[in-house]
Amino acid sequence: MLSVYQGKNVRITTEDGAVFTGRAETYPSGYGLHEFGVEEECIEVDGVTVFQSDVQTVEVIDEENGCVSEAERDALMGDLLEGPYYLADILPRQVPKDSKGQYFSVDRYFRAPGRYQALRTRFLEILLRLNCFFDMEATFDSCETWERNPDPEKLVERAAETDRFVRFLFIAGETMIDLDTMDTYMTVYSKKPEILAMIRELVTASGLFFRQGE
């Protein structure tokens, strides 16, 4: 029942993947029938009304469940961007400019739609394994909105089918990971040696290479 969220600060994820956060106002099915012609409970957040059948998840946001404020999130991202970064890559090192190989032809091979989608899924499954140890926040709209611990199947489906920039934050691990448009690598920002060691294990086990960025 949506009424249990009355007055609470919540994050709502709808069946179509939209995310809304704010203070909840809940209404019984009679209100929905009178106002919208739909006999269902509904919940209003930040001026948006969502009916029960459209709700995928409702998450209460408070200090106890580990959520952070936008200011704290921005501060962490800014700090990590100023530090060292690492790459989970299909190659063990950067290809020199004077390389005698056929880098661009091979690069096009891995960027072909089917192969690139498979590679992107491999990156996402590394993130899901890391999500077993730390809460994860993901953004699909350039950090405008965030989803906390998204459903694994829906995360992979949504992120694998788009070549758009996706960012992942592991707040407790002070780690940020970016998967950018059509890149054949994933960028890792972290100052935690123990987290980097875990990521290296996961990357290596997935048949990829992990190295510090140049």
Backbone as a chain_set.jsonl record, in Angstrom:
{"seq": "MLSVYQGKNVRITTEDGAVFTGRAETYPSGYGLHEFGVEEECIEVDGVTVFQSDVQTVEVIDEENGCVSEAERDALMGDLLEGPYYLADILPRQVPKDSKGQYFSVDRYFRAPGRYQALRTRFLEILLRLNCFFDMEATFDSCETWERNPDPEKLVERAAETDRFVRFLFIAGETMIDLDTMDTYMTVYSKKPEILAMIRELVTASGLFFRQGE", "coords": {"N": [[0.841, -1.197, 0.0], [0.546, 2.194, -0.859], [0.156, 4.129, 1.013], [1.806, 3.883, 3.228], [4.023, 5.381, 2.756], [3.463, 7.996, 3.152], [4.306, 11.359, 3.613], [7.01, 10.816, 3.741], [10.442, 11.047, 2.651], [11.18, 10.044, -0.513], [12.34, 7.863, -3.158], [11.109, 7.186, -6.253], [10.849, 4.708, -8.664], [9.637, 4.154, -11.826], [7.787, 1.836, -13.944], [8.626, 2.294, -16.532], [11.163, 3.189, -16.221], [11.627, 5.813, -15.346], [12.643, 8.162, -12.818], [11.786, 9.619, -9.712], [12.192, 11.89, -7.076], [11.573, 13.013, -3.712], [9.37, 14.569, -1.245], [6.715, 12.552, -0.215], [3.274, 12.477, -1.099], [0.421, 10.73, -0.523], [-2.494, 9.146, -1.943], [-5.783, 7.787, -1.734], [-7.588, 5.204, -3.62], [-10.036, 6.252, -4.34], [-9.582, 8.983, -4.663], [-7.97, 8.971, -6.931], [-9.806, 8.047, -8.81], [-11.683, 10.101, -8.809], [-10.163, 12.384, -9.547], [-8.625, 11.636, -11.778], [-9.92, 9.692, -13.156], [-9.11, 7.112, -12.772], [-9.211, 4.261, -10.929], [-7.28, 3.778, -8.617], [-4.737, 3.6, -6.086], [-2.498, 6.349, -5.606], [0.606, 8.171, -5.777], [2.199, 11.191, -5.064], [4.98, 13.065, -6.026], [7.096, 15.748, -5.971], [5.352, 17.217, -7.616], [4.602, 15.365, -9.503], [2.399, 12.786, -10.356], [2.003, 9.405, -9.684], [0.602, 6.29, -10.451], [-0.345, 3.256, -8.71], [-0.036, 0.91, -10.335], [1.924, 1.715, -12.06], [4.208, 1.893, -10.636], [7.439, 0.758, -10.035], [9.453, 0.499, -8.008], [9.608, 1.799, -4.659], [11.608, 3.722, -2.7], [12.64, 4.554, 0.496], [14.275, 7.453, 1.454], [16.762, 8.175, 3.601], [19.035, 8.869, 6.344], [19.676, 6.444, 7.495], [19.586, 4.457, 5.515], [21.769, 4.962, 4.024], [21.845, 6.855, 1.967], [23.067, 9.738, 0.234], [23.464, 13.306, 0.191], [22.882, 15.597, -2.547], [24.911, 17.507, -2.636], [26.985, 16.239, -1.223], [27.445, 14.081, -2.933], [28.274, 15.404, -5.272], [30.61, 16.594, -4.321], [32.204, 14.357, -3.79], [32.475, 13.28, -6.39], [33.85, 15.379, -7.656], [36.26, 15.384, -6.21], [37.269, 12.83, -6.824], [37.641, 13.027, -9.58], [39.836, 14.641, -9.736], [41.875, 13.057, -8.988], [43.977, 10.077, -9.468], [43.326, 7.856, -12.254], [42.003, 4.799, -13.647], [41.946, 2.142, -16.061], [39.703, -0.258, -17.271], [40.197, -2.395, -19.726], [40.229, -3.544, -23.177], [42.738, -3.878, -24.06], [46.158, -4.391, -22.982], [47.841, -2.21, -22.665], [48.344, 1.233, -23.699], [48.164, 1.865, -27.168], [50.964, 2.676, -29.089], [51.572, 5.694, -31.021], [53.105, 5.265, -33.302], [52.688, 2.628, -33.915], [52.991, -0.493, -35.645], [50.917, -2.139, -36.167], [47.421, -2.862, -36.976], [45.62, -0.995, -35.645], [43.285, 0.695, -35.892], [41.576, -0.724, -37.564], [41.107, -3.012, -36.041], [39.939, -1.796, -33.837], [37.546, -0.843, -34.975], [36.363, -3.297, -35.44], [35.734, -4.223, -32.823], [33.925, -2.29, -32.134], [31.705, -2.772, -33.632], [28.149, -3.153, -33.793], [26.926, -5.608, -32.551], [29.147, -6.832, -31.277], [30.107, -4.762, -29.693], [27.972, -4.355, -27.94], [28.04, -6.764, -26.526], [30.529, -6.476, -25.258], [30.036, -4.217, -23.685], [28.094, -5.263, -21.985], [29.687, -7.061, -20.6], [31.306, -5.29, -19.142], [29.306, -4.155, -17.513], [28.51, -6.345, -15.983], [30.738, -6.704, -14.402], [30.462, -4.463, -12.782], [28.088, -5.135, -11.463], [28.928, -7.314, -9.935], [30.656, -5.983, -8.214], [28.741, -4.528, -6.922], [27.706, -6.345, -5.189], [29.138, -6.023, -2.9], [29.105, -3.351, -2.226], [26.827, -0.588, -1.944], [25.371, 0.774, -4.876], [25.077, 3.604, -6.984], [23.522, 4.77, -9.893], [23.58, 6.718, -12.882], [21.874, 7.752, -15.762], [21.512, 10.007, -17.169], [23.442, 12.059, -17.386], [24.08, 12.782, -14.728], [21.854, 14.061, -13.712], [19.705, 12.723, -12.452], [19.626, 9.979, -10.105], [19.845, 6.449, -9.564], [19.485, 4.118, -7.031], [21.056, 1.096, -6.32], [19.987, -0.35, -8.692], [17.706, -2.666, -10.328], [19.303, -5.641, -11.326], [18.902, -7.029, -13.872], [17.403, -5.15, -15.317], [19.121, -3.003, -15.259], [21.328, -3.915, -16.817], [20.012, -4.395, -19.225], [19.068, -1.831, -19.872], [21.43, -0.236, -19.932], [23.053, -1.627, -21.694], [21.79, -1.451, -24.092], [22.068, 1.101, -24.915], [24.334, 3.551, -26.178], [25.053, 5.654, -24.696], [26.612, 7.871, -22.28], [27.229, 6.555, -19.083], [27.267, 6.693, -15.572], [28.602, 5.42, -12.523], [28.41, 5.279, -9.02], [30.035, 4.299, -6.088], [29.497, 4.856, -3.074], [30.297, 4.207, -0.382], [32.672, 2.932, -0.912], [34.107, 4.969, -1.974], [34.426, 5.372, -4.777], [34.245, 5.81, -8.296], [32.894, 5.0, -11.445], [33.032, 5.213, -14.908], [31.295, 4.681, -17.929], [31.636, 5.346, -21.074], [30.425, 6.83, -24.184], [30.554, 4.541, -26.713], [33.12, 3.692, -25.989], [35.809, 1.361, -25.722], [36.678, 0.689, -23.291], [36.501, 0.983, -19.691], [36.343, 3.556, -17.334], [37.885, 4.032, -14.245], [37.721, 5.619, -11.151], [39.344, 6.001, -8.197], [40.644, 6.106, -4.864], [41.172, 4.164, -3.144], [43.073, 1.559, -2.211], [42.317, -1.105, -1.58], [39.834, -1.371, -2.802], [40.489, -0.95, -5.467], [42.091, -3.19, -5.843], [40.189, -5.227, -5.672], [38.57, -4.584, -7.873], [40.432, -4.964, -9.907], [40.755, -7.76, -9.75], [38.179, -8.595, -10.528], [38.011, -7.544, -13.116], [40.146, -8.827, -14.431], [39.317, -11.494, -14.207], [37.258, -11.398, -15.983], [38.413, -11.481, -18.414], [39.642, -9.175, -19.297], [41.847, -6.243, -19.202], [43.534, -4.428, -16.617], [44.68, -1.298, -15.826], [46.665, 1.607, -14.917], [45.669, 4.863, -15.927], [47.205, 6.914, -18.434]], "CA": [[0.0, 0.0, 0.0], [1.347, 3.399, -0.968], [-0.084, 5.023, 2.146], [2.88, 3.766, 4.222], [5.07, 6.338, 2.411], [2.953, 9.341, 3.361], [5.169, 12.293, 4.321], [8.411, 10.406, 3.764], [11.285, 11.406, 1.518], [11.273, 8.779, -1.233], [12.748, 7.789, -4.554], [10.194, 6.301, -6.977], [11.236, 4.269, -10.002], [8.456, 3.654, -12.511], [7.985, 0.682, -14.815], [9.327, 2.704, -17.757], [12.523, 3.59, -15.872], [11.728, 7.186, -14.841], [12.936, 8.24, -11.383], [11.34, 10.861, -9.091], [12.535, 11.939, -5.657], [10.995, 14.118, -2.965], [8.444, 14.246, -0.153], [5.565, 11.844, -0.786], [1.865, 12.665, -0.725], [-0.281, 9.555, -1.039], [-3.93, 9.325, -2.066], [-6.51, 6.518, -1.898], [-8.106, 4.929, -4.966], [-11.165, 7.141, -4.612], [-9.042, 10.243, -5.164], [-7.548, 8.738, -8.308], [-11.002, 7.936, -9.646], [-12.316, 11.414, -8.899], [-9.309, 13.37, -10.21], [-8.023, 11.188, -13.037], [-10.71, 8.638, -13.785], [-8.404, 5.839, -12.58], [-9.51, 3.809, -9.564], [-6.054, 3.209, -8.061], [-3.947, 4.44, -5.208], [-1.435, 7.058, -6.312], [1.576, 8.862, -4.936], [2.662, 12.407, -5.721], [6.315, 13.495, -5.628], [7.605, 16.881, -6.746], [4.365, 17.61, -8.603], [4.329, 14.267, -10.436], [1.526, 11.758, -9.784], [2.269, 8.064, -10.215], [-0.368, 5.314, -9.975], [0.199, 2.018, -8.167], [0.352, -0.035, -11.385], [3.094, 2.239, -12.769], [5.344, 1.923, -9.713], [8.314, -0.409, -9.966], [9.961, 0.463, -6.639], [9.598, 3.003, -3.848], [12.697, 3.606, -1.734], [12.685, 5.634, 1.475], [15.601, 8.068, 1.509], [17.107, 8.755, 4.893], [20.429, 8.62, 6.725], [19.876, 5.056, 7.885], [19.812, 3.56, 4.383], [23.033, 5.256, 3.384], [21.773, 7.805, 0.871], [23.82, 10.956, 0.468], [22.879, 14.484, -0.417], [23.449, 15.974, -3.842], [26.168, 18.215, -2.386], [27.998, 15.24, -0.877], [27.735, 13.316, -4.147], [29.052, 16.267, -6.156], [31.935, 16.775, -3.729], [32.958, 13.113, -4.001], [32.823, 13.174, -7.803], [34.887, 16.365, -7.942], [37.513, 14.925, -5.61], [37.77, 11.67, -7.56], [38.077, 13.454, -10.912], [41.143, 15.287, -9.615], [42.869, 12.062, -8.61], [44.38, 9.136, -10.515], [42.264, 7.045, -12.838], [42.429, 3.493, -14.139], [41.144, 1.668, -17.182], [39.396, -1.666, -17.539], [40.369, -2.224, -21.162], [40.435, -4.748, -23.983], [44.173, -3.921, -24.363], [46.966, -4.307, -21.761], [48.501, -0.909, -22.598], [47.975, 2.145, -24.775], [48.852, 1.596, -28.427], [51.793, 3.825, -29.501], [51.168, 6.359, -32.26], [53.864, 4.714, -34.426], [52.515, 1.18, -33.95], [52.954, -1.071, -36.988], [49.726, -2.973, -36.285], [46.242, -2.257, -37.601], [44.784, -0.636, -34.498], [41.989, 1.266, -36.244], [40.729, -1.794, -38.099], [40.71, -3.846, -34.902], [39.024, -0.976, -33.041], [36.244, -0.891, -35.653], [35.821, -4.65, -35.229], [35.134, -4.314, -31.497], [32.838, -1.32, -32.024], [30.54, -3.226, -34.394], [27.022, -3.177, -32.851], [26.763, -6.811, -31.743], [30.325, -7.062, -30.444], [30.203, -3.719, -28.683], [26.95, -4.623, -26.926], [28.55, -7.853, -25.686], [31.592, -5.911, -24.43], [29.393, -3.338, -22.697], [27.47, -6.139, -20.993], [30.758, -7.591, -19.756], [31.628, -4.224, -18.2], [28.205, -4.006, -16.563], [28.513, -7.481, -15.065], [31.784, -6.402, -13.423], [29.861, -3.525, -11.837], [27.115, -5.859, -10.643], [29.677, -8.093, -8.945], [31.101, -5.028, -7.205], [27.524, -4.145, -6.222], [27.48, -7.331, -4.126], [29.9, -5.596, -1.731], [28.837, -1.939, -1.933], [25.685, 0.042, -2.602], [25.737, 1.436, -6.125], [24.165, 4.581, -7.566], [23.757, 4.874, -11.335], [22.898, 7.801, -13.589], [21.804, 7.573, -17.213], [21.171, 11.298, -17.756], [24.51, 13.037, -17.098], [24.079, 13.119, -13.303], [20.649, 14.796, -13.303], [19.023, 11.861, -11.482], [20.392, 8.796, -9.727], [19.104, 5.274, -9.104], [20.288, 3.383, -6.05], [20.943, -0.352, -6.442], [18.963, -0.696, -9.695], [17.508, -4.08, -10.605], [20.397, -6.069, -12.21], [18.5, -7.318, -15.248], [16.98, -3.924, -15.977], [20.316, -2.191, -15.435], [22.076, -4.409, -17.969], [19.202, -4.179, -20.422], [19.004, -0.398, -20.183], [22.749, 0.315, -20.24], [23.656, -2.332, -22.824], [21.098, -1.09, -25.327], [22.363, 2.483, -25.268], [25.758, 3.871, -26.204], [25.205, 6.914, -23.974], [27.443, 7.913, -21.076], [26.613, 6.089, -17.839], [28.196, 6.829, -14.438], [28.268, 4.611, -11.352], [29.078, 5.694, -7.793], [30.038, 3.406, -4.938], [29.772, 5.879, -2.07], [31.062, 3.668, 0.741], [34.007, 2.602, -1.41], [34.701, 6.191, -2.53], [34.842, 4.959, -6.113], [33.364, 6.201, -9.387], [33.228, 4.294, -12.678], [32.346, 5.776, -16.073], [31.209, 3.914, -19.172], [31.32, 6.434, -21.996], [29.864, 6.509, -25.487], [31.301, 3.72, -27.65], [34.475, 3.374, -25.553], [36.112, -0.057, -25.509], [37.254, 0.6, -21.953], [35.72, 1.569, -18.618], [37.238, 4.395, -16.542], [37.694, 3.837, -12.807], [38.328, 6.641, -10.3], [39.317, 5.554, -6.801], [41.876, 6.271, -4.094], [41.151, 3.088, -2.16], [43.831, 0.419, -2.73], [41.598, -2.368, -1.43], [38.776, -1.396, -3.816], [41.174, -1.128, -6.745], [42.526, -4.59, -5.924], [39.001, -6.026, -5.968], [38.18, -4.317, -9.256], [41.418, -5.635, -10.758], [40.411, -9.185, -9.769], [36.961, -8.774, -11.308], [38.323, -7.235, -14.516], [40.989, -9.903, -14.948], [38.487, -12.694, -14.321], [36.361, -11.207, -17.124], [39.186, -11.537, -19.644], [40.054, -7.827, -19.677], [43.068, -5.782, -18.573], [43.345, -3.302, -15.707], [45.924, -0.528, -15.783], [46.508, 3.026, -14.588], [45.617, 5.727, -17.095], [48.417, 7.718, -18.695]], "C": [[0.876, 1.247, 0.0], [1.223, 4.31, 0.248], [1.027, 4.966, 3.189], [3.993, 4.775, 3.955], [4.659, 7.783, 2.621], [3.94, 10.193, 4.177], [6.641, 11.946, 4.341], [9.142, 10.881, 2.513], [11.6, 10.118, 0.762], [11.896, 8.967, -2.61], [11.859, 6.763, -5.235], [10.787, 5.98, -8.335], [10.006, 3.657, -10.65], [8.799, 2.493, -13.429], [8.723, 1.056, -16.097], [10.705, 3.288, -17.476], [12.686, 5.012, -15.384], [11.927, 7.163, -13.325], [12.51, 9.604, -10.858], [11.679, 10.796, -7.607], [11.885, 13.147, -5.004], [10.073, 13.624, -1.862], [7.147, 13.688, -0.746], [4.241, 12.313, -0.198], [1.116, 11.492, -1.344], [-1.786, 9.777, -0.996], [-4.598, 7.973, -2.286], [-7.075, 6.383, -3.304], [-9.281, 5.843, -5.326], [-10.714, 8.478, -5.164], [-8.623, 10.091, -6.625], [-8.729, 8.663, -9.251], [-11.631, 9.309, -9.861], [-11.494, 12.38, -9.741], [-8.854, 12.958, -11.609], [-8.83, 10.129, -13.775], [-10.057, 7.279, -13.704], [-8.6, 5.416, -11.135], [-8.306, 3.037, -9.008], [-5.47, 4.155, -7.039], [-2.911, 5.173, -6.055], [-0.555, 7.784, -5.313], [2.103, 10.05, -5.724], [4.005, 12.817, -5.134], [6.751, 14.616, -6.548], [6.657, 17.252, -7.883], [4.009, 16.553, -9.621], [3.499, 13.206, -9.728], [1.781, 10.431, -10.481], [1.263, 7.099, -9.608], [0.313, 4.006, -9.575], [0.713, 1.082, -9.264], [1.576, 0.422, -12.165], [4.352, 2.233, -11.914], [6.129, 0.619, -9.796], [8.861, -0.566, -8.555], [9.746, 1.818, -5.976], [10.643, 2.806, -2.761], [12.669, 4.805, -0.803], [14.112, 6.145, 1.562], [15.791, 8.686, 2.884], [18.547, 8.378, 5.231], [20.69, 7.157, 7.021], [20.148, 4.154, 6.704], [20.996, 3.986, 3.535], [22.968, 6.237, 2.228], [22.543, 9.066, 1.236], [23.122, 12.108, -0.229], [23.543, 14.763, -1.762], [24.79, 16.67, -3.667], [27.296, 17.239, -2.055], [28.413, 14.43, -2.098], [28.617, 14.125, -5.096], [30.473, 16.454, -5.627], [32.805, 15.533, -3.952], [33.383, 12.99, -5.461], [33.941, 14.148, -8.168], [36.235, 15.945, -7.411], [38.106, 13.767, -6.41], [38.291, 12.062, -8.945], [39.448, 14.121, -10.884], [42.253, 14.281, -9.291], [43.265, 11.151, -9.76], [43.181, 8.373, -11.06], [42.866, 5.79, -13.454], [41.482, 3.06, -15.25], [40.953, 0.162, -17.107], [39.26, -1.739, -19.05], [40.486, -3.57, -21.866], [41.914, -4.926, -24.315], [44.985, -3.749, -23.085], [47.692, -2.982, -21.594], [48.058, -0.062, -23.784], [48.809, 1.85, -26.02], [49.666, 2.828, -28.832], [51.327, 4.402, -30.832], [51.864, 5.759, -33.478], [53.753, 3.195, -34.517], [52.396, 0.68, -35.388], [51.715, -1.947, -37.197], [48.577, -2.241, -36.955], [45.206, -1.901, -36.524], [43.379, -0.186, -34.91], [41.037, 0.223, -36.831], [40.223, -2.697, -36.977], [39.706, -3.091, -34.026], [37.629, -0.973, -33.655], [35.574, -2.249, -35.465], [35.102, -4.73, -33.878], [33.981, -3.329, -31.305], [31.62, -1.686, -32.869], [29.393, -3.494, -33.421], [26.918, -4.422, -31.969], [27.919, -7.042, -30.791], [30.428, -6.007, -29.344], [29.163, -3.924, -27.573], [27.402, -5.732, -25.98], [29.647, -7.35, -24.752], [31.009, -5.033, -23.332], [28.713, -4.154, -21.608], [28.521, -6.728, -20.057], [31.198, -6.547, -18.72], [30.56, -4.117, -17.113], [28.167, -5.147, -15.556], [29.641, -7.366, -14.043], [31.219, -5.478, -12.348], [28.858, -4.214, -10.922], [27.81, -6.711, -9.587], [30.206, -7.183, -7.841], [29.925, -4.575, -6.345], [27.136, -5.157, -5.136], [28.138, -6.889, -2.826], [29.582, -4.169, -1.292], [27.534, -1.507, -2.604], [26.175, 0.787, -3.838], [24.659, 2.424, -6.528], [24.525, 4.752, -9.03], [22.986, 6.051, -11.903], [23.001, 7.574, -15.084], [21.557, 8.908, -17.926], [22.142, 12.393, -17.329], [24.386, 13.63, -15.701], [22.898, 13.991, -12.869], [19.872, 14.016, -12.246], [19.859, 10.607, -11.259], [19.448, 7.687, -9.293], [20.012, 4.461, -8.199], [19.991, 1.889, -6.148], [19.847, -0.755, -7.436], [18.87, -2.202, -9.897], [18.561, -4.546, -11.617], [19.986, -6.302, -13.656], [18.116, -6.041, -15.994], [18.158, -2.978, -16.19], [21.073, -2.612, -16.687], [21.312, -4.157, -19.259], [19.221, -2.717, -20.842], [20.357, 0.149, -20.635], [23.403, -0.364, -21.437], [23.028, -1.922, -24.146], [21.326, 0.358, -25.731], [23.865, 2.678, -25.289], [26.025, 5.198, -25.491], [26.109, 6.745, -22.76], [26.637, 7.449, -19.861], [27.665, 6.195, -16.739], [27.665, 6.039, -13.244], [29.082, 5.108, -10.162], [28.922, 4.621, -6.727], [30.476, 4.273, -3.753], [30.66, 5.348, -0.953], [32.487, 3.328, 0.332], [34.737, 3.778, -2.01], [35.27, 5.925, -3.92], [33.787, 5.374, -7.132], [33.838, 5.503, -10.659], [32.37, 4.843, -13.801], [32.413, 4.817, -17.253], [30.721, 4.891, -20.226], [30.9, 5.913, -23.363], [30.859, 5.78, -26.379], [32.751, 3.465, -27.259], [34.629, 1.866, -25.407], [36.863, -0.245, -24.199], [36.297, 1.259, -20.966], [36.687, 2.335, -17.72], [36.874, 4.309, -15.069], [38.435, 4.938, -12.058], [38.217, 6.163, -8.849], [40.677, 5.807, -6.159], [42.011, 5.186, -3.037], [41.887, 1.862, -2.707], [43.074, -0.898, -2.653], [40.468, -2.5, -2.457], [39.384, -1.619, -5.196], [41.636, -2.571, -6.922], [41.348, -5.499, -6.264], [38.559, -5.839, -7.412], [39.141, -4.998, -10.218], [41.107, -7.134, -10.866], [39.197, -9.44, -10.659], [37.217, -8.555, -12.799], [39.125, -8.369, -15.143], [40.19, -11.181, -15.146], [37.53, -12.613, -15.501], [37.114, -11.185, -18.459], [39.633, -10.185, -20.166], [41.321, -7.45, -18.917], [42.779, -4.55, -17.724], [44.678, -2.595, -15.542], [45.642, 0.926, -15.424], [46.526, 3.829, -15.877], [46.862, 6.565, -17.222], [48.047, 9.194, -18.874]], "O": [[1.832, 1.342, 0.769], [2.08, 5.16, 0.486], [1.18, 5.909, 3.966], [4.829, 5.008, 4.828], [5.42, 8.698, 2.305], [4.353, 9.811, 5.272], [7.445, 12.694, 4.897], [8.537, 11.089, 1.461], [12.211, 9.204, 1.316], [11.966, 10.074, -3.143], [11.849, 5.595, -4.845], [11.185, 6.881, -9.073], [9.397, 2.744, -10.092], [9.972, 2.203, -13.661], [9.384, 0.204, -16.69], [11.349, 3.823, -18.378], [13.8, 5.399, -15.031], [11.444, 6.264, -12.637], [12.819, 10.63, -11.464], [11.477, 9.768, -6.961], [11.669, 14.174, -5.647], [10.001, 12.428, -1.578], [6.562, 14.275, -1.656], [4.101, 12.517, 1.008], [1.173, 11.287, -2.556], [-2.296, 10.496, -0.137], [-4.035, 7.106, -2.954], [-7.044, 7.332, -4.087], [-9.484, 6.163, -6.497], [-11.374, 9.051, -6.031], [-8.884, 10.966, -7.452], [-8.661, 9.163, -10.374], [-12.06, 9.636, -10.967], [-12.048, 13.116, -10.557], [-8.714, 13.791, -12.504], [-8.472, 9.719, -14.879], [-10.397, 6.379, -14.473], [-8.2, 6.131, -10.216], [-8.317, 1.808, -8.94], [-5.678, 5.366, -7.109], [-2.495, 4.674, -7.101], [-0.928, 7.982, -4.157], [2.416, 9.932, -6.908], [4.164, 12.909, -3.917], [6.773, 14.453, -7.768], [7.102, 17.565, -8.987], [3.2, 16.802, -10.514], [3.847, 12.772, -8.63], [1.775, 10.346, -11.709], [1.081, 7.079, -8.391], [1.408, 3.694, -10.043], [1.798, 0.518, -9.126], [2.204, -0.379, -12.858], [5.44, 2.533, -12.404], [5.576, -0.471, -9.65], [8.75, -1.64, -7.963], [9.708, 2.851, -6.644], [10.578, 1.846, -1.993], [12.675, 5.948, -1.26], [15.049, 5.364, 1.724], [15.069, 9.604, 3.275], [19.195, 7.649, 4.481], [21.805, 6.674, 6.823], [20.871, 3.168, 6.849], [21.213, 3.443, 2.452], [23.981, 6.433, 1.556], [22.656, 9.417, 2.411], [22.299, 11.91, -1.122], [24.613, 14.238, -2.07], [25.709, 16.453, -4.457], [28.419, 17.387, -2.538], [29.593, 14.128, -2.277], [29.584, 13.605, -5.655], [31.429, 16.47, -6.403], [33.991, 15.644, -4.263], [34.527, 12.635, -5.743], [34.866, 13.794, -8.898], [37.251, 16.125, -8.083], [39.314, 13.731, -6.645], [39.271, 11.492, -9.426], [40.141, 14.16, -11.9], [43.434, 14.625, -9.319], [42.923, 11.425, -10.911], [42.149, 8.262, -10.399], [44.061, 5.724, -13.741], [40.359, 3.554, -15.357], [41.904, -0.593, -16.908], [38.303, -1.2, -19.607], [40.795, -4.591, -21.251], [42.318, -5.986, -24.793], [44.553, -3.031, -22.183], [48.121, -2.657, -20.487], [47.476, -0.567, -24.745], [50.014, 1.615, -25.93], [49.11, 3.924, -28.912], [50.76, 3.694, -31.664], [51.292, 5.74, -34.568], [54.606, 2.542, -35.116], [51.788, 1.33, -36.238], [51.495, -2.443, -38.302], [48.747, -1.124, -37.445], [44.093, -2.426, -36.499], [42.391, -0.642, -34.335], [39.828, 0.289, -36.612], [39.058, -3.094, -36.964], [38.741, -3.675, -33.534], [36.636, -1.088, -32.937], [34.351, -2.331, -35.346], [33.987, -5.246, -33.798], [33.151, -3.512, -30.414], [30.608, -0.985, -32.828], [29.629, -4.011, -32.329], [26.83, -4.295, -30.748], [27.712, -7.405, -29.633], [30.79, -6.314, -28.208], [29.453, -3.69, -26.399], [27.174, -5.652, -24.773], [29.698, -7.744, -23.587], [31.442, -5.101, -22.181], [28.751, -3.779, -20.436], [28.276, -6.878, -18.86], [31.434, -6.882, -17.559], [30.88, -4.001, -15.93], [27.825, -4.933, -14.393], [29.515, -7.878, -12.931], [31.46, -5.675, -11.157], [28.79, -3.906, -9.733], [27.325, -6.815, -8.461], [30.206, -7.56, -6.669], [30.1, -4.272, -5.165], [26.325, -4.849, -4.263], [27.735, -7.336, -1.752], [29.766, -3.818, -0.127], [27.183, -1.989, -3.681], [27.265, 1.361, -3.837], [23.468, 2.127, -6.431], [25.702, 4.867, -9.373], [21.876, 6.348, -11.463], [24.066, 7.247, -15.608], [21.409, 8.938, -19.147], [21.739, 13.496, -16.961], [24.566, 14.832, -15.51], [22.928, 14.59, -11.794], [19.429, 14.592, -11.252], [20.679, 10.223, -12.094], [18.386, 7.946, -8.726], [21.152, 4.154, -8.547], [18.838, 1.465, -6.071], [18.887, -1.428, -7.06], [19.837, -2.927, -9.665], [18.71, -3.921, -12.667], [20.654, -5.821, -14.572], [18.463, -5.87, -17.163], [18.198, -2.239, -17.174], [21.421, -1.776, -17.521], [21.895, -3.755, -20.266], [19.373, -2.402, -22.022], [20.431, 0.906, -21.602], [24.219, 0.25, -22.126], [23.657, -2.03, -25.198], [20.835, 0.798, -26.771], [24.59, 2.052, -24.516], [27.088, 5.796, -25.658], [26.338, 5.635, -22.28], [25.511, 7.894, -19.641], [28.823, 5.83, -16.946], [26.462, 5.992, -12.988], [30.287, 5.331, -10.272], [27.829, 4.105, -6.495], [31.666, 4.404, -3.469], [31.666, 5.97, -0.613], [33.408, 3.427, 1.143], [35.855, 3.63, -2.502], [36.433, 6.213, -4.2], [32.587, 5.3, -6.866], [35.038, 5.424, -10.92], [31.148, 4.932, -13.681], [33.454, 4.223, -17.533], [29.538, 5.228, -20.271], [31.005, 4.722, -23.655], [31.889, 6.34, -26.756], [33.547, 3.061, -28.107], [33.689, 1.175, -25.014], [37.593, -1.22, -24.024], [35.397, 2.0, -21.36], [37.749, 1.814, -17.378], [35.717, 4.486, -14.688], [39.621, 5.169, -12.291], [37.115, 5.949, -8.344], [41.717, 5.735, -6.814], [42.857, 5.274, -2.147], [41.361, 1.187, -3.593], [43.175, -1.724, -3.561], [40.177, -3.6, -2.928], [38.853, -2.388, -5.998], [41.578, -3.112, -8.026], [41.491, -6.434, -7.051], [38.216, -6.804, -8.096], [38.716, -5.549, -11.233], [41.187, -7.708, -11.952], [39.185, -10.385, -11.448], [36.701, -9.291, -13.64], [38.823, -8.817, -16.249], [40.368, -11.875, -16.147], [37.041, -13.64, -15.974], [36.527, -10.905, -19.504], [39.968, -10.052, -21.343], [41.815, -8.222, -18.095], [41.913, -3.739, -18.05], [45.678, -3.206, -15.167], [44.527, 1.417, -15.601], [47.283, 3.532, -16.801], [47.503, 6.89, -16.223], [48.925, 10.026, -19.101]]}, "num_chains": 1, "name": "protein.A"}
